[in-house]
Amino acid sequence: MSLAAMPSRAPKASQNLHTFLAFDFGLKRTGVATGNVLTRTATPQPTITAEGSDARLKAVEVRIRDWQPDALVVGVPFHPDGASHDNTVRAQKFARQLRGRFGLQVFEVDERYSTTEALAGGAADADAASACIILEQFLRSFP
C-alpha cells in the first residue's frame, strides 16, 4: 500500500525547498534519509540509536549540521483505519521539537506500512529504509 503525504502538510510550489532530511521516529531507533526535489529520491543514512529526547535531538543536530537541509520530514504512524495511537502522538511531538529547536520547516507524512514495505523489500536496516520510503513519498507530492 502506498503512503500519502498529509494534505495539510504538502509543500507549496512557491517554497524554495530543495533538500530534505527525513526521520522515521522510534523510541530506541530513528531511521534517517536524505533526499532532494531534483531527483525525487532518498538515500538511507545511518540510523540514530539513542534513547531519550535529549540524546535523540543531539544526534539529529549533528545530522542537520552535516547535511544542511532546507526542511525536515517526519513520518507519523496511524492505525490502518486512520486512527491515532501512542506512537502517532510521540512522532508529532518529535516533529514539534524539531521545529522549535532547529527553526526549520517540518513536514509530517502519513507513514502507515512504511516498515512493512521496507521489510518486504529486504532492507538490512528497516528504520533507514522506512525513512527513505517516507521521504520519497513526500518528494512525489511536489508539482
mmCIF file of C-alpha atoms in Angstrom:
data_model
loop_
_atom_site.group_PDB
_atom_site.id
_atom_site.type_symbol
_atom_site.label_atom_id
_atom_site.label_comp_id
_atom_site.label_asym_id
_atom_site.label_seq_id
_atom_site.Cartn_x
_atom_site.Cartn_y
_atom_site.Cartn_z
ATOM 1 C CA MET A 1 0.000 0.000 0.000
ATOM 2 C CA SER A 2 1.431 3.396 -0.876
ATOM 3 C CA LEU A 3 1.901 6.185 1.610
ATOM 4 C CA ALA A 4 0.289 9.589 1.236
ATOM 5 C CA ALA A 5 1.518 12.984 2.324
ATOM 6 C CA MET A 6 -0.926 14.554 4.731
ATOM 7 C CA PRO A 7 -2.763 17.153 2.616
ATOM 8 C CA SER A 8 -2.418 19.931 5.169
ATOM 9 C CA ARG A 9 1.348 19.440 5.242
ATOM 10 C CA ALA A 10 2.042 19.240 1.492
ATOM 11 C CA PRO A 11 4.646 21.726 0.242
ATOM 12 C CA LYS A 12 3.673 24.628 -1.944
ATOM 13 C CA ALA A 13 5.417 25.047 -5.293
ATOM 14 C CA SER A 14 6.439 28.601 -4.377
ATOM 15 C CA GLN A 15 8.552 27.439 -1.423
ATOM 16 C CA ASN A 16 12.289 27.429 -2.035
ATOM 17 C CA LEU A 17 12.840 23.923 -0.672
ATOM 18 C CA HIS A 18 15.275 21.592 -2.388
ATOM 19 C CA THR A 19 16.968 19.277 0.115
ATOM 20 C CA PHE A 20 15.393 17.319 2.942
ATOM 21 C CA LEU A 21 16.324 15.184 5.895
ATOM 22 C CA ALA A 22 13.661 12.638 6.858
ATOM 23 C CA PHE A 23 13.082 10.698 10.058
ATOM 24 C CA ASP A 24 11.230 7.501 10.885
ATOM 25 C CA PHE A 25 10.823 8.189 14.607
ATOM 26 C CA GLY A 26 11.224 5.451 17.175
ATOM 27 C CA LEU A 27 11.815 5.410 20.916
ATOM 28 C CA LYS A 28 15.079 3.446 20.537
ATOM 29 C CA ARG A 29 15.890 3.768 16.829
ATOM 30 C CA THR A 30 15.136 6.620 14.456
ATOM 31 C CA GLY A 31 15.649 5.976 10.761
ATOM 32 C CA VAL A 32 17.226 8.758 8.714
ATOM 33 C CA ALA A 33 17.284 9.533 4.984
ATOM 34 C CA THR A 34 18.387 12.428 2.809
ATOM 35 C CA GLY A 35 16.863 13.460 -0.483
ATOM 36 C CA ASN A 36 16.149 16.277 -2.875
ATOM 37 C CA VAL A 37 13.438 17.569 -5.147
ATOM 38 C CA LEU A 38 15.546 17.363 -8.304
ATOM 39 C CA THR A 39 15.934 13.571 -8.285
ATOM 40 C CA ARG A 40 12.911 12.858 -6.063
ATOM 41 C CA THR A 41 14.912 10.047 -4.498
ATOM 42 C CA ALA A 42 16.106 9.365 -0.978
ATOM 43 C CA THR A 43 19.291 7.826 0.338
ATOM 44 C CA PRO A 44 19.388 5.957 3.644
ATOM 45 C CA GLN A 45 21.696 7.273 6.346
ATOM 46 C CA PRO A 46 22.888 5.535 9.499
ATOM 47 C CA THR A 47 20.032 5.015 11.925
ATOM 48 C CA ILE A 48 20.122 7.020 15.138
ATOM 49 C CA THR A 49 20.253 4.686 18.128
ATOM 50 C CA ALA A 50 19.595 6.994 21.038
ATOM 51 C CA GLU A 51 17.093 6.653 23.833
ATOM 52 C CA GLY A 52 15.576 9.722 25.388
ATOM 53 C CA SER A 53 14.647 13.010 23.820
ATOM 54 C CA ASP A 54 17.889 14.848 24.626
ATOM 55 C CA ALA A 55 20.169 12.169 23.198
ATOM 56 C CA ARG A 56 17.985 11.798 20.101
ATOM 57 C CA LEU A 57 17.896 15.548 19.458
ATOM 58 C CA LYS A 58 21.673 15.834 19.863
ATOM 59 C CA ALA A 59 22.129 13.126 17.235
ATOM 60 C CA VAL A 60 19.639 14.894 14.953
ATOM 61 C CA GLU A 61 21.541 18.150 15.437
ATOM 62 C CA VAL A 62 24.700 16.502 14.103
ATOM 63 C CA ARG A 63 22.810 15.277 11.024
ATOM 64 C CA ILE A 64 21.334 18.709 10.383
ATOM 65 C CA ARG A 65 24.743 20.333 10.721
ATOM 66 C CA ASP A 66 26.286 17.761 8.341
ATOM 67 C CA TRP A 67 23.553 17.830 5.681
ATOM 68 C CA GLN A 68 22.251 21.432 5.922
ATOM 69 C CA PRO A 69 18.714 20.538 4.719
ATOM 70 C CA ASP A 70 16.182 23.157 3.669
ATOM 71 C CA ALA A 71 13.453 21.353 5.625
ATOM 72 C CA LEU A 72 12.718 18.188 7.581
ATOM 73 C CA VAL A 73 10.200 15.383 7.094
ATOM 74 C CA VAL A 74 8.838 13.212 9.901
ATOM 75 C CA GLY A 75 6.840 10.037 9.389
ATOM 76 C CA VAL A 76 3.729 9.900 11.551
ATOM 77 C CA PRO A 77 2.185 6.451 12.064
ATOM 78 C CA PHE A 78 -1.531 5.731 12.197
ATOM 79 C CA HIS A 79 -3.652 2.604 12.571
ATOM 80 C CA PRO A 80 -4.827 1.141 9.249
ATOM 81 C CA ASP A 81 -8.212 2.857 9.724
ATOM 82 C CA GLY A 82 -6.506 6.240 10.185
ATOM 83 C CA ALA A 83 -6.942 6.401 13.946
ATOM 84 C CA SER A 84 -4.156 7.804 16.103
ATOM 85 C CA HIS A 85 -2.259 5.764 18.684
ATOM 86 C CA ASP A 86 0.558 6.349 21.189
ATOM 87 C CA ASN A 87 3.282 6.424 18.528
ATOM 88 C CA THR A 88 1.267 8.928 16.483
ATOM 89 C CA VAL A 89 1.397 11.340 19.397
ATOM 90 C CA ARG A 90 5.099 10.646 20.004
ATOM 91 C CA ALA A 91 6.047 11.280 16.362
ATOM 92 C CA GLN A 92 4.021 14.511 16.297
ATOM 93 C CA LYS A 93 5.775 15.649 19.489
ATOM 94 C CA PHE A 94 9.128 14.850 17.861
ATOM 95 C CA ALA A 95 8.143 16.978 14.852
ATOM 96 C CA ARG A 96 7.233 19.887 17.172
ATOM 97 C CA GLN A 97 10.563 19.516 18.985
ATOM 98 C CA LEU A 98 12.421 19.690 15.670
ATOM 99 C CA ARG A 99 10.533 22.845 14.644
ATOM 100 C CA GLY A 100 11.200 24.532 17.963
ATOM 101 C CA ARG A 101 14.828 23.537 18.371
ATOM 102 C CA PHE A 102 16.150 23.900 14.824
ATOM 103 C CA GLY A 103 13.864 26.541 13.310
ATOM 104 C CA LEU A 104 13.383 24.542 10.121
ATOM 105 C CA GLN A 105 10.106 23.794 8.421
ATOM 106 C CA VAL A 106 8.941 20.283 9.332
ATOM 107 C CA PHE A 107 6.520 18.315 7.187
ATOM 108 C CA GLU A 108 4.590 15.377 8.641
ATOM 109 C CA VAL A 109 3.880 12.401 6.380
ATOM 110 C CA ASP A 110 1.479 9.527 6.983
ATOM 111 C CA GLU A 111 3.845 6.585 7.283
ATOM 112 C CA ARG A 112 1.410 3.698 7.535
ATOM 113 C CA TYR A 113 3.029 0.500 6.250
ATOM 114 C CA SER A 114 6.488 2.029 5.622
ATOM 115 C CA THR A 115 8.220 -0.520 7.857
ATOM 116 C CA THR A 116 6.218 -3.370 6.323
ATOM 117 C CA GLU A 117 7.219 -2.150 2.859
ATOM 118 C CA ALA A 118 10.876 -1.804 3.906
ATOM 119 C CA LEU A 119 10.954 -5.329 5.350
ATOM 120 C CA ALA A 120 9.184 -6.768 2.297
ATOM 121 C CA GLY A 121 11.895 -5.158 0.168
ATOM 122 C CA GLY A 122 14.570 -6.998 2.132
ATOM 123 C CA ALA A 123 16.004 -3.931 3.876
ATOM 124 C CA ALA A 124 19.010 -4.621 6.079
ATOM 125 C CA ASP A 125 18.115 -1.547 8.159
ATOM 126 C CA ALA A 126 14.317 -1.273 8.189
ATOM 127 C CA ASP A 127 14.410 2.090 10.007
ATOM 128 C CA ALA A 128 16.608 3.810 7.404
ATOM 129 C CA ALA A 129 14.689 2.139 4.565
ATOM 130 C CA SER A 130 11.407 3.350 6.093
ATOM 131 C CA ALA A 131 12.793 6.892 6.253
ATOM 132 C CA CYS A 132 13.604 6.596 2.518
ATOM 133 C CA ILE A 133 10.091 5.401 1.721
ATOM 134 C CA ILE A 134 8.596 8.255 3.737
ATOM 135 C CA LEU A 135 10.815 10.848 2.054
ATOM 136 C CA GLU A 136 10.279 9.568 -1.477
ATOM 137 C CA GLN A 137 6.518 9.626 -0.962
ATOM 138 C CA PHE A 138 6.815 13.198 0.269
ATOM 139 C CA LEU A 139 9.028 14.214 -2.661
ATOM 140 C CA ARG A 140 6.439 12.881 -5.120
ATOM 141 C CA SER A 141 3.968 15.418 -3.706
ATOM 142 C CA PHE A 142 5.922 18.287 -5.306
ATOM 143 C CA PRO A 143 4.484 19.563 -8.596
#
